[in-house]
Coordinates of C-alpha atoms in Angstrom, one line a residue:
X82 CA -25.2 30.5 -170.1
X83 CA -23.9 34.1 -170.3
X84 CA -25.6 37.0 -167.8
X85 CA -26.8 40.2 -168.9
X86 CA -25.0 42.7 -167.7
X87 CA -27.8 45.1 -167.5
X88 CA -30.6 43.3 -166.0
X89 CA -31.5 43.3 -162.5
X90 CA -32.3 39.8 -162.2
X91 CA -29.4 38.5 -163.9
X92 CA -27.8 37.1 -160.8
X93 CA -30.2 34.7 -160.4
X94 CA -31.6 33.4 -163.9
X95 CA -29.3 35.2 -166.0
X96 CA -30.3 35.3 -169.9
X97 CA -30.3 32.2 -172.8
X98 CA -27.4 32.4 -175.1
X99 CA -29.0 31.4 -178.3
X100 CA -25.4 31.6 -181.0
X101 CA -26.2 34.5 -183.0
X102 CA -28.6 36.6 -180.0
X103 CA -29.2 36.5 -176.8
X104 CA -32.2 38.5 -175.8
X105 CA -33.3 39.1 -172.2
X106 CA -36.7 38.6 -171.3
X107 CA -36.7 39.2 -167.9
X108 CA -38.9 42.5 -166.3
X109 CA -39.9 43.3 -170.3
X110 CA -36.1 44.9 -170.9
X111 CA -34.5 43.3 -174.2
X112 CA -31.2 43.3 -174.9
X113 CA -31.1 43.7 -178.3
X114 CA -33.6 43.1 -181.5
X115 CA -35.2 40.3 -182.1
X116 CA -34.4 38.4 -185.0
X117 CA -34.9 35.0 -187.1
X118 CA -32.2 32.6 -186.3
X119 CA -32.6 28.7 -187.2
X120 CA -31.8 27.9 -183.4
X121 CA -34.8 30.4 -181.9
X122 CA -37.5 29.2 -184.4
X123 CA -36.8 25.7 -183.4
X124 CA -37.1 26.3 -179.8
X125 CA -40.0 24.2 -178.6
X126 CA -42.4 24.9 -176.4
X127 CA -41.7 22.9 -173.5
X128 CA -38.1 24.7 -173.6
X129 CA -40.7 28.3 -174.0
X130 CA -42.5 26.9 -170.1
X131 CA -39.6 26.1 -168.7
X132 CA -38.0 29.6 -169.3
X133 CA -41.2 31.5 -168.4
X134 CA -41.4 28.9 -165.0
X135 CA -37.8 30.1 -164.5
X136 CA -38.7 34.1 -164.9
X137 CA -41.2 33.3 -162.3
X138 CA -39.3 31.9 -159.4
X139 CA -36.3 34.4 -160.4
X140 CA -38.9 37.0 -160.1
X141 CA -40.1 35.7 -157.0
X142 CA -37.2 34.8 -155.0
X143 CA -36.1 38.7 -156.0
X144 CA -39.8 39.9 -154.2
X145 CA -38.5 38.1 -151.1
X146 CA -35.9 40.2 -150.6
X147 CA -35.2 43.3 -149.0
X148 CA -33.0 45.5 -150.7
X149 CA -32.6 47.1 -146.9
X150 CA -33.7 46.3 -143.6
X151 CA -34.6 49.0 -140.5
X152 CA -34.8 48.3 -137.5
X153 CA -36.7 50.6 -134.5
X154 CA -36.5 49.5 -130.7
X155 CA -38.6 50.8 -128.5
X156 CA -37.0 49.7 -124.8
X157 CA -39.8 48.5 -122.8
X158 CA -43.0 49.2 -125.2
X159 CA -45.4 46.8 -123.5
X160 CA -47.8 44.5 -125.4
X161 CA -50.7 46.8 -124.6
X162 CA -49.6 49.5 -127.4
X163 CA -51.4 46.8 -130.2
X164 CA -54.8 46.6 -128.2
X165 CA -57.4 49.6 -130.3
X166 CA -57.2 51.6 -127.5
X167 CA -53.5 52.5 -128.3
X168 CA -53.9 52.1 -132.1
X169 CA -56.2 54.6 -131.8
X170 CA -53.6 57.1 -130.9
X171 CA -50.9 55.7 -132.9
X172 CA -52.0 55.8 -136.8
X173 CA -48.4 54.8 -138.5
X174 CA -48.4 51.8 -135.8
X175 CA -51.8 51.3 -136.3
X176 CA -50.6 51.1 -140.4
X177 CA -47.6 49.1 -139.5
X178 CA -50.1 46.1 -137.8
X179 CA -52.5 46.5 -140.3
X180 CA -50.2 46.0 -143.1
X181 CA -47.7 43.5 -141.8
X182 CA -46.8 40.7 -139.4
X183 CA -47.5 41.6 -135.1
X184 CA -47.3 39.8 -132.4
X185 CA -45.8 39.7 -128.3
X186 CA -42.2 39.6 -128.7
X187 CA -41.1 36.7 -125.6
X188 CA -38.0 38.2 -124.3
X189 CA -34.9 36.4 -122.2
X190 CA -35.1 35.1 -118.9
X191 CA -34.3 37.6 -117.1
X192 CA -36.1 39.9 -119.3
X193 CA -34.1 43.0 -118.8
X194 CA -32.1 45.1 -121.5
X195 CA -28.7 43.5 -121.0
X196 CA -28.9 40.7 -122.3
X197 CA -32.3 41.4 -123.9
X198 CA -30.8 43.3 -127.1
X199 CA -27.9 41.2 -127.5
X200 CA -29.8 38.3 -127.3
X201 CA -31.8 40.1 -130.1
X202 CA -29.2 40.9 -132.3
X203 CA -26.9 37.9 -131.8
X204 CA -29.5 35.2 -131.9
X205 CA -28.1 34.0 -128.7
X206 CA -29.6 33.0 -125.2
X207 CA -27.6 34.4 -122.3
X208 CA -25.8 31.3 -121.0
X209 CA -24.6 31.7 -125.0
X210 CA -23.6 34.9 -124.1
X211 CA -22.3 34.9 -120.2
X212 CA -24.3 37.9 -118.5
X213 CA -27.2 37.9 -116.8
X214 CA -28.4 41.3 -116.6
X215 CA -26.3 44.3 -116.7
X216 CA -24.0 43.4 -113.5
X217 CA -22.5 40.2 -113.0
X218 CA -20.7 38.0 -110.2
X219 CA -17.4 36.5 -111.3
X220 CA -18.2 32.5 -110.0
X221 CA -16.2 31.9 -107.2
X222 CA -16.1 35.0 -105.2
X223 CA -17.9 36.7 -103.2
X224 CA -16.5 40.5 -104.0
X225 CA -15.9 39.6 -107.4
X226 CA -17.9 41.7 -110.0
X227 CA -18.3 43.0 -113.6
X228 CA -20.5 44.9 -115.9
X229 CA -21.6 43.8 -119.3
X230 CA -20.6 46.3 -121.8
X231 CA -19.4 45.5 -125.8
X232 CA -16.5 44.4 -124.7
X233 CA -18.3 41.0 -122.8
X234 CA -20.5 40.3 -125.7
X235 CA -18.7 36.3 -127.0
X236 CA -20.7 36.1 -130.5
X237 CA -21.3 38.3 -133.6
X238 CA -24.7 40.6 -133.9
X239 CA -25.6 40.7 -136.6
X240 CA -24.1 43.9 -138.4
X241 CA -20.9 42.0 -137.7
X242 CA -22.1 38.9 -140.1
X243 CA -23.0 41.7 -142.5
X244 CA -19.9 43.5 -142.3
X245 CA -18.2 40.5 -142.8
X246 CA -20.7 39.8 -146.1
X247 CA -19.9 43.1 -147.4
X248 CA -22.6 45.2 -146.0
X249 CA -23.4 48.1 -144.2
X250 CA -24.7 48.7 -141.3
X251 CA -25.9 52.2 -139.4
X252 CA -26.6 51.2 -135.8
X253 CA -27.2 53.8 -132.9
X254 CA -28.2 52.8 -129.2
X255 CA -28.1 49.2 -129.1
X256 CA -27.1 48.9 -126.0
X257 CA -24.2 47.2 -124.9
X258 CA -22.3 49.0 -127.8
X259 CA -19.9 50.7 -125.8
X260 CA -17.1 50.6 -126.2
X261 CA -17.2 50.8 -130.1
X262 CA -16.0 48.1 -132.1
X263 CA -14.6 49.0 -135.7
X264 CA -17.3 47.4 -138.4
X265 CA -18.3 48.4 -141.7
X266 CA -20.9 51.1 -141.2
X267 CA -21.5 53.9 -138.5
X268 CA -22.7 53.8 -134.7
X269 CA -23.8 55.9 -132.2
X270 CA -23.3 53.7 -129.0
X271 CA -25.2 52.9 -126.2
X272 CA -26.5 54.5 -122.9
X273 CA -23.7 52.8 -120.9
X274 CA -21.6 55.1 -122.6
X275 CA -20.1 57.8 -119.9
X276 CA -20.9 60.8 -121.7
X277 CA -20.2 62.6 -124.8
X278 CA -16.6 63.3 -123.7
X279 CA -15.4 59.7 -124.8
X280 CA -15.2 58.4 -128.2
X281 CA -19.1 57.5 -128.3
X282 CA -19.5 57.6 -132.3
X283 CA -17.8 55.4 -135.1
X284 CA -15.9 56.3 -137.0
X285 CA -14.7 59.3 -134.3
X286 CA -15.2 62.5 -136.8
X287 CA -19.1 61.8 -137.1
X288 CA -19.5 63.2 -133.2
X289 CA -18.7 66.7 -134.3
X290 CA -21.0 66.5 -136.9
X291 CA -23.6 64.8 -134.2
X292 CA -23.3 67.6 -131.4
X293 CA -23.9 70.0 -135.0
X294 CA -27.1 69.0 -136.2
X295 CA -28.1 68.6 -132.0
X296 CA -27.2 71.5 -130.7
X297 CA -25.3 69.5 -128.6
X298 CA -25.8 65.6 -128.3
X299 CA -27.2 63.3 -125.5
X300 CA -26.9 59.8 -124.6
X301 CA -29.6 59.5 -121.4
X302 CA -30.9 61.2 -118.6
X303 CA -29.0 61.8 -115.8
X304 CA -31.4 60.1 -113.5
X305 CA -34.6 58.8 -114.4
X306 CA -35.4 58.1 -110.6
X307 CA -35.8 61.4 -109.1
X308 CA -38.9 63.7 -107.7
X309 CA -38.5 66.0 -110.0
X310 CA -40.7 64.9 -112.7
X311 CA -41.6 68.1 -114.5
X312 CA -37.2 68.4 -115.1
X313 CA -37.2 64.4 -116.3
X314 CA -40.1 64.6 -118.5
X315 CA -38.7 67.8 -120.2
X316 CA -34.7 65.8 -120.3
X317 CA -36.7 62.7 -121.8
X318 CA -38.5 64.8 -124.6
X319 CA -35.6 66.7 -125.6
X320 CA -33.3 63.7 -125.3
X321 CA -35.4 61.9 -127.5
X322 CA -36.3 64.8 -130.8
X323 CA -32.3 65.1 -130.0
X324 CA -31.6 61.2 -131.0
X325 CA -34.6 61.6 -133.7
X326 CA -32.8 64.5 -135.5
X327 CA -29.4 62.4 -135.5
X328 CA -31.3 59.4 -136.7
X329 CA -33.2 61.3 -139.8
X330 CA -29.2 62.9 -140.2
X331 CA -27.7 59.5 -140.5
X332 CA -30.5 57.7 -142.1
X333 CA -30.5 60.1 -145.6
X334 CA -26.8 60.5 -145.6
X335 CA -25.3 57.3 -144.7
X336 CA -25.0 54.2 -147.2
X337 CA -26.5 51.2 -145.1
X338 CA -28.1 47.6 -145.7
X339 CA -29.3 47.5 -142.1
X340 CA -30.3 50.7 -140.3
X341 CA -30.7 49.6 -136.5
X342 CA -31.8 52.4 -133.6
X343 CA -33.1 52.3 -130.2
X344 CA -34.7 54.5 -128.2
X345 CA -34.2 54.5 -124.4
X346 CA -36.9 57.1 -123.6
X347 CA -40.0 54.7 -123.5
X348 CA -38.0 52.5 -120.6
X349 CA -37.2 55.9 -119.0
X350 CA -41.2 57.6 -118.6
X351 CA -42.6 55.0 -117.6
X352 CA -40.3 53.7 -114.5
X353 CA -40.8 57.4 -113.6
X354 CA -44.4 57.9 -114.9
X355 CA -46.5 54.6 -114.8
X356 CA -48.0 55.5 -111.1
X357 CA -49.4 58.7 -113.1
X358 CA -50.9 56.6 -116.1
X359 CA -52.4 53.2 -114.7
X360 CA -55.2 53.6 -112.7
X361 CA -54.4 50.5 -111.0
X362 CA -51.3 51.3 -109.7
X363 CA -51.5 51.3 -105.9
X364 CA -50.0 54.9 -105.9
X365 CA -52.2 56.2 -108.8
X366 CA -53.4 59.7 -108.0
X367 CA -56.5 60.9 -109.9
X368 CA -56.6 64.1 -111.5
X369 CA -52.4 64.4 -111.4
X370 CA -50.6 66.6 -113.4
X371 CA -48.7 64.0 -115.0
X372 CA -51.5 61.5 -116.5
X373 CA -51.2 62.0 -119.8
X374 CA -47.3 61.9 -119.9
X375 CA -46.8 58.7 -121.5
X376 CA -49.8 58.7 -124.1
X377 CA -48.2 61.6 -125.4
X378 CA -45.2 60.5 -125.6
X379 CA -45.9 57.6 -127.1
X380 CA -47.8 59.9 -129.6
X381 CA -44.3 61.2 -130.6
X382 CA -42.9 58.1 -131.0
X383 CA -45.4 57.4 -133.6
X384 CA -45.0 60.5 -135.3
X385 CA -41.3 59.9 -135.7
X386 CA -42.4 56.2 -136.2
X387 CA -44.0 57.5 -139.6
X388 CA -41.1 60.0 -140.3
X389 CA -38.7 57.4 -140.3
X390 CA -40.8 54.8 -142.6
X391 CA -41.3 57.4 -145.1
X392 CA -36.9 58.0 -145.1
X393 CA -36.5 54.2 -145.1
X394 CA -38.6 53.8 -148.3
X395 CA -40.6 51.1 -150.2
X396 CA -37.7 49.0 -150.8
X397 CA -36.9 48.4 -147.4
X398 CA -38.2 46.2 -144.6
X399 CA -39.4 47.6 -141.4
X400 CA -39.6 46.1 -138.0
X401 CA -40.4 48.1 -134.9
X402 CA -39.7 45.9 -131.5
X403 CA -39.3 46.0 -127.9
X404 CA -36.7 43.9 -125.4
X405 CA -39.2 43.4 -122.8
X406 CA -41.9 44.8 -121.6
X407 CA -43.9 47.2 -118.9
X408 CA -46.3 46.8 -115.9
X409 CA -46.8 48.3 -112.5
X410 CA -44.8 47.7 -109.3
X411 CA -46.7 46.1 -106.9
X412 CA -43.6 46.7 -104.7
X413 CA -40.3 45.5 -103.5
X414 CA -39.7 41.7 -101.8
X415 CA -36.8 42.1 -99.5
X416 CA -35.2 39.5 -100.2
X417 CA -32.0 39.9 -98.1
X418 CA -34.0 40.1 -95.2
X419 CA -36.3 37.5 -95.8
X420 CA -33.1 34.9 -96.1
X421 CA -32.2 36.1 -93.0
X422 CA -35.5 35.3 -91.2
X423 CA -35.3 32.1 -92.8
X424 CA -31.8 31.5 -91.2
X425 CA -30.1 31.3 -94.8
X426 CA -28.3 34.9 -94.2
X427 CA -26.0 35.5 -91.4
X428 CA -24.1 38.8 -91.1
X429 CA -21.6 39.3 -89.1
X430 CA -22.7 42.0 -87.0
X431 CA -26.3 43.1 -87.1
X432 CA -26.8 46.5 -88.7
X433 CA -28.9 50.2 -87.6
X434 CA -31.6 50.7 -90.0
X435 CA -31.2 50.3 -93.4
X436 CA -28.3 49.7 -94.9
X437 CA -27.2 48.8 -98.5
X438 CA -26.3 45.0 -99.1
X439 CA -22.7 44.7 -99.5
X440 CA -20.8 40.6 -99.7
X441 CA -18.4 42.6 -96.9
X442 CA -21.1 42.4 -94.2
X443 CA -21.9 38.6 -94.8
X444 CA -20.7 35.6 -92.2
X445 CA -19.9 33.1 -94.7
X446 CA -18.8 30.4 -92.3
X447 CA -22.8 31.0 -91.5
X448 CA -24.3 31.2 -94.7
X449 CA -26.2 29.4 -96.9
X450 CA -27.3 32.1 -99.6
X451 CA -27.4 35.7 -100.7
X452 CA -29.6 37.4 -103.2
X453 CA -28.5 40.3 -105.4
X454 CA -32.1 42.2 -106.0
X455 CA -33.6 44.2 -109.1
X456 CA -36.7 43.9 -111.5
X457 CA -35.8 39.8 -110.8
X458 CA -33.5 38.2 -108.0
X459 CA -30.4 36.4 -108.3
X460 CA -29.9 33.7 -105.5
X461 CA -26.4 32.6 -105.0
X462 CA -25.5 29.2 -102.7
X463 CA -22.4 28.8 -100.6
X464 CA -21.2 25.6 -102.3
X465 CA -18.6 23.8 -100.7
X466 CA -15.8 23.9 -103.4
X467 CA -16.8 26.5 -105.3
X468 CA -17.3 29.4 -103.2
X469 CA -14.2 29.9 -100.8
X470 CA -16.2 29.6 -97.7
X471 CA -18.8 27.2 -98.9
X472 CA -21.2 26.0 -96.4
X473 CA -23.4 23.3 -98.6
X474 CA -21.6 20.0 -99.2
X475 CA -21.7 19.3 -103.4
X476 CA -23.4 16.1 -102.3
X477 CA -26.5 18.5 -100.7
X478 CA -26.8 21.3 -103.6
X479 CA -29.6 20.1 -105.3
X480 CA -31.7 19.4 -102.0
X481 CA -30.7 22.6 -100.9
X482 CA -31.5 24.4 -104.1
X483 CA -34.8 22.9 -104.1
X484 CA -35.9 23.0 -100.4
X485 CA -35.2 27.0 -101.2
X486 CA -36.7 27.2 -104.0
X487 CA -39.8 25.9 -103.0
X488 CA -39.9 28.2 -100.2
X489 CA -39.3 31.2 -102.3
X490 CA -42.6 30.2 -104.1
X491 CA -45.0 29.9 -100.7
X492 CA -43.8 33.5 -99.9
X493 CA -47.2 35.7 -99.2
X494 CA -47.4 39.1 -100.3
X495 CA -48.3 42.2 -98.0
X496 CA -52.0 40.9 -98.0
X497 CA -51.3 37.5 -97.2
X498 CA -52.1 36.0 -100.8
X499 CA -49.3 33.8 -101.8
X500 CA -47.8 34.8 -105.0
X501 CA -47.1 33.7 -108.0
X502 CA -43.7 33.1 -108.3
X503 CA -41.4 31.7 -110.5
X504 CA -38.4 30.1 -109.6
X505 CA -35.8 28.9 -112.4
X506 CA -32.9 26.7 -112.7
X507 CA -29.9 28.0 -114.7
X508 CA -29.9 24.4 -116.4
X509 CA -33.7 24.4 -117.2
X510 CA -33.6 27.8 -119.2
X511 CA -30.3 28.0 -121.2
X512 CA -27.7 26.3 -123.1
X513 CA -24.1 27.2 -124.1
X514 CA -20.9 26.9 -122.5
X515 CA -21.6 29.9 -119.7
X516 CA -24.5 28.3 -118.3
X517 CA -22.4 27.3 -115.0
X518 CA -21.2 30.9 -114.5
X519 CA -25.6 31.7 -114.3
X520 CA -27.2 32.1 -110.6
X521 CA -28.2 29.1 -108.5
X522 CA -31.6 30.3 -109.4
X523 CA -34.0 33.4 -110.8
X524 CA -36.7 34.6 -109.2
X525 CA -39.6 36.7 -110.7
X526 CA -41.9 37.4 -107.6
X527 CA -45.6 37.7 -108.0
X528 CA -45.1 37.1 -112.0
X529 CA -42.7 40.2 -112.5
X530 CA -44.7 42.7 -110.6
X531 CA -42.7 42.9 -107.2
X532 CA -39.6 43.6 -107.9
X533 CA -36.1 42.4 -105.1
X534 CA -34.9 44.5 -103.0
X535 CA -31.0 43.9 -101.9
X536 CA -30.8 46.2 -98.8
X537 CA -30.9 45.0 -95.2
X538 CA -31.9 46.0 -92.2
X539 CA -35.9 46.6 -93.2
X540 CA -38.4 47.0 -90.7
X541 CA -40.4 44.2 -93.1
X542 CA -39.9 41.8 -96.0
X543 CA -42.3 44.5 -98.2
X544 CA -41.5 48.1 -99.4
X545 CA -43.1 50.1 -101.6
X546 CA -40.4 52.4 -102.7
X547 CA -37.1 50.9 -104.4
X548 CA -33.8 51.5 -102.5
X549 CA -32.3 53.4 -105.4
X550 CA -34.9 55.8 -106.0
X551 CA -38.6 56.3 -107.4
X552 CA -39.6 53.7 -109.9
X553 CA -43.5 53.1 -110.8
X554 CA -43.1 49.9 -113.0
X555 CA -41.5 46.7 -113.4
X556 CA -40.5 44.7 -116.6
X557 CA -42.9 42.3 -118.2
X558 CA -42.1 39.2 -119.9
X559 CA -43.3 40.2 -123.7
X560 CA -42.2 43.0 -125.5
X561 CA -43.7 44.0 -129.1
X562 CA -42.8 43.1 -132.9
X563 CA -44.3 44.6 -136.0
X564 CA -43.1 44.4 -139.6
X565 CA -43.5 45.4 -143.2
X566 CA -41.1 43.9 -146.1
X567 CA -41.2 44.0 -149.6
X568 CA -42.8 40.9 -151.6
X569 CA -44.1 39.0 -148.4
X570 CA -48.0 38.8 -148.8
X571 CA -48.4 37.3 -144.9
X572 CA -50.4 39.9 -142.7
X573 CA -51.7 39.2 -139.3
X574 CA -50.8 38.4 -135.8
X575 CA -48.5 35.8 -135.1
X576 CA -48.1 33.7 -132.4
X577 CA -44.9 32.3 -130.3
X578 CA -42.6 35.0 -131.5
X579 CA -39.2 34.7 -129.6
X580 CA -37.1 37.9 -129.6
X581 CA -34.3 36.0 -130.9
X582 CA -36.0 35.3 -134.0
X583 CA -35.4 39.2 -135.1
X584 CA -31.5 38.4 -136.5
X585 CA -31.9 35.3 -138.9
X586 CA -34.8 37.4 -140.1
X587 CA -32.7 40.4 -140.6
X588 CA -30.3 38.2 -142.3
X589 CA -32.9 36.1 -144.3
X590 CA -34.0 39.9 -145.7
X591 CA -31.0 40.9 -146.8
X592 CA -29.8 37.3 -148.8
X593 CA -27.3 36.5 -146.3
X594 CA -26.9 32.6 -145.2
X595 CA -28.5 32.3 -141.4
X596 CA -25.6 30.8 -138.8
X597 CA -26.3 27.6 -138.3
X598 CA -25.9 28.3 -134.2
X599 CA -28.2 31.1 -134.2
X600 CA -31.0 29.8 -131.9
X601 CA -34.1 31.5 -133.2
X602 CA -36.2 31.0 -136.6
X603 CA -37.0 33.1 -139.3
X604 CA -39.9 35.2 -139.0
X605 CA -41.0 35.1 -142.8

């Protein structure tokens, strides 16, 4: 069988070879003239069917493919966003849903954006990976810590696999990019990135070009939990038409397979807005200045949302998703404190007024287990043998674990209604070879909406302010996924849709074998 050079499905039928002629049939383009050879006229037809059946499933395999895939993240875009109310204000989502495949996104345990987005793009679940949210406690010590950046992450993501395959990728803001790895393609890293005085852009001549088209570039706010709202919600606007300009830059002059971007600004308005939008937040003020803040930002987002389908183009595949999502904040469960009611905590001298948690304070001779707080808790047990002052013989862990457990869930909120927390085992929820570096346990209090606070020295277990500054909302455990591609007829919602289902689909898209380690499916 001989291909023809010139046709665009040749690399999967290629064209019949008849001695004199070969003539392809394929997409109506021939080759050459037709003419009368002793060979062709005795073709028969069952030869004629199985060629046209061939031509069919060439066709269609070639329909099932992306040419390109993009990628939009929204950080923290809650599930809400497909209900008509928001649809309503968002007409390219609205056509995104309508036209493709939508559903809640389930994010990691804990869902948080490290490891949320590397879980995304890697396939992977976090005791795969070896991080647990964006700090981390080296096993072992009490002192001992380290954040999560690039240069933590164990396994490809997927524009690795692709660069690896021969193609390009264009990926700005995924976070935990930073520090840059060298791949085939561009990036624009991530907001742990210190500023735009390090080498934050791959290769290192496109910053120039960056701070350009900008007017000068930026990464994130400086502080998204402050009182001055009117200065954040101006720095989170201009932040984000900044990163849209660099994205519309990159997108039309860039060669890419896979065009992957992030925004940060969603995550950012609505820890310092949400008390402003949902009326049933317990700080909600009617009438504030602020109440339309995130609608219209979100507005925005769709606008550029359409922009950037339109620059992608018919031939490519587009899916919009979120790591996690959004919801109010009841308030903050100290839970340093409440381990030391509970006679778990002992620090070696008591402390005036509050006072940030540090492992310096703690009696570990005394101590059964600390907490490290957040949108989610980490408890840690003084193991005797693993920790260097361990307190629980290895013979009691498990009754330890669960006597603690089970009190963590009978905990009341500020009314008195008990809450409805979850508790989680490291072993219960992930698999790889870091699942023993994970906490003793995970604790989500009140399903996600009271967040953990670390500081000590309280004047009760309940706060209703965080310890780091004003924050309005909590994460939620569903984020969002909508897509378009080219040739795939399925529309609708779907159900069960696991955030790390997004890589093998990228990969499926784009004709490149899925890993056979990758943990999630293919979307279509």
């Amino acid at each position: 069988m001989r291909s023809c050079a010139r046709c665009k499905y040749a690399e999967v039928i290629g064209c019949l070879e008849l001695n004199l002629l070969y003539r392809c049939r394929l997409s109506g383009y021939t080759t050459g003239e037709t003419e009368c050879c002793d060979k062709w006229a005795a073709a028969t037809d069952k030869m004629r069917e199985t060629q046209a059946a061939q031509r069919r499933a060439a066709k269609d395999i070639c329909m099932s493919k992306a040419s390109r895939v993009v990628v939009i993240g929204w950080d923290s875009a809650p599930v809400d966003l497909f209900t008509p109310e928001w649809l309503e204000k968002m007409p390219n989502l609205s056509r995104l849903v309508s036209g493709g495949t939508w559903g809640p996104l389930r994010s990691t345990d804990p869902p948080i954006t490290v490891p949320a987005w590397t879980s995304m793009f890697s396939s992977r679940n976090p005791g795969a990976l070896g991080f647990y949210g964006f700090r981390n406690r080296k096993v072992g010590q009490y002192e001992g810590k380290w954040i999560a950046t690039s240069a933590s992450v164990p396994v490809p993501r997927v524009w690795e696999i692709l660069s690896e395959a021969g193609k390009r990728s264009c990926v700005i803001h995924v976070p935990q990019t930073f520090p840059i790895k060298p791949f085939n393609g561009a990036m624009v890293s991530c907001f742990l990135t210190p500023g735009t005085d390090c080498e934050y852009t791959y290769p290192a001549e496109l910053a120039p070009e960056l701070e350009q088209i900008t007017g000068g570039y930026e990464i994130d706010c400086d502080n998204f939990r402050t009182e001055d709202k009117a200065e954040l919600l101006e720095q989170i606007h201009r932040i984000t038409d900044k990163q849209f300009a660099a994205t519309c830059h990159l997108l039309q002059k860039e060669p890419w397979d896979l065009f992957a971007m992030v925004y940060m600004g969603p995550d950012r308005i609505q820890h310092g807005f949400w008390k402003y939008h949902d009326s049933q937040h317990r700080k909600y003020e009617p009438g504030n200045p602020f109440v339309n803040s995130i609608v219209e930002y979100y507005r925005k987002l769709d606008d550029q949302l359409g922009q950037l389908m339109q620059l992608a183009g018919p031939d490519a595949a587009f899916i919009l998703v979120s790591d996690h999502g959004v919801k109010r904040m009841e308030g903050a469960l100290n839970i340093n404190d409440w381990l030391m009611q509970q006679g778990y905590l002992t620090l070696k001298e008591p402390v005036s007024g509050l006072t940030r948690f540090d492992e310096k304070l703690v009696d570990w001779q005394k101590t059964k287990a600390w907490a490290w707080g957040g949108y989610y808790s980490r408890i840690f047990l003084n193991v005797e043998g693993r920790e260097p002052q361990g307190t629980i013989p290895a013979a009691q862990y498990e009754a330890e674990r669960a006597a603690l457990a089970a009190a963590l869930k009978s905990i009341p909120d500020d009314t008195g209604r008990t809450m409805n927390t979850h508790v989680l085992r490291a072993e219960d929820i992930y698999s790889g070879p870091y699942v023993d570096q994970a906490p003793d346990l995970l604790v989500y209090f009140d399903d996600l909406y009271w967040r953990a606070g670390q500081d000590v020295g309280n004047p009760t277990i309940y706060s209703f302010d965080t310890e780091i500054g004003p924050d309005d909302a909590v994460h939620d455990f569903h984020g969002i996924y909508a897509s378009v591609a080219p040739g795939q007829d399925e529309k609708g919602e779907r159900a069960g849709l696991q955030l790390m289902d997004v890589a093998p689909t990228i990969l499926h898209l784009l004709g490149i074998p899925v890993p056979s380690d990758m943990e999630g499916k293919i979307v279509y």
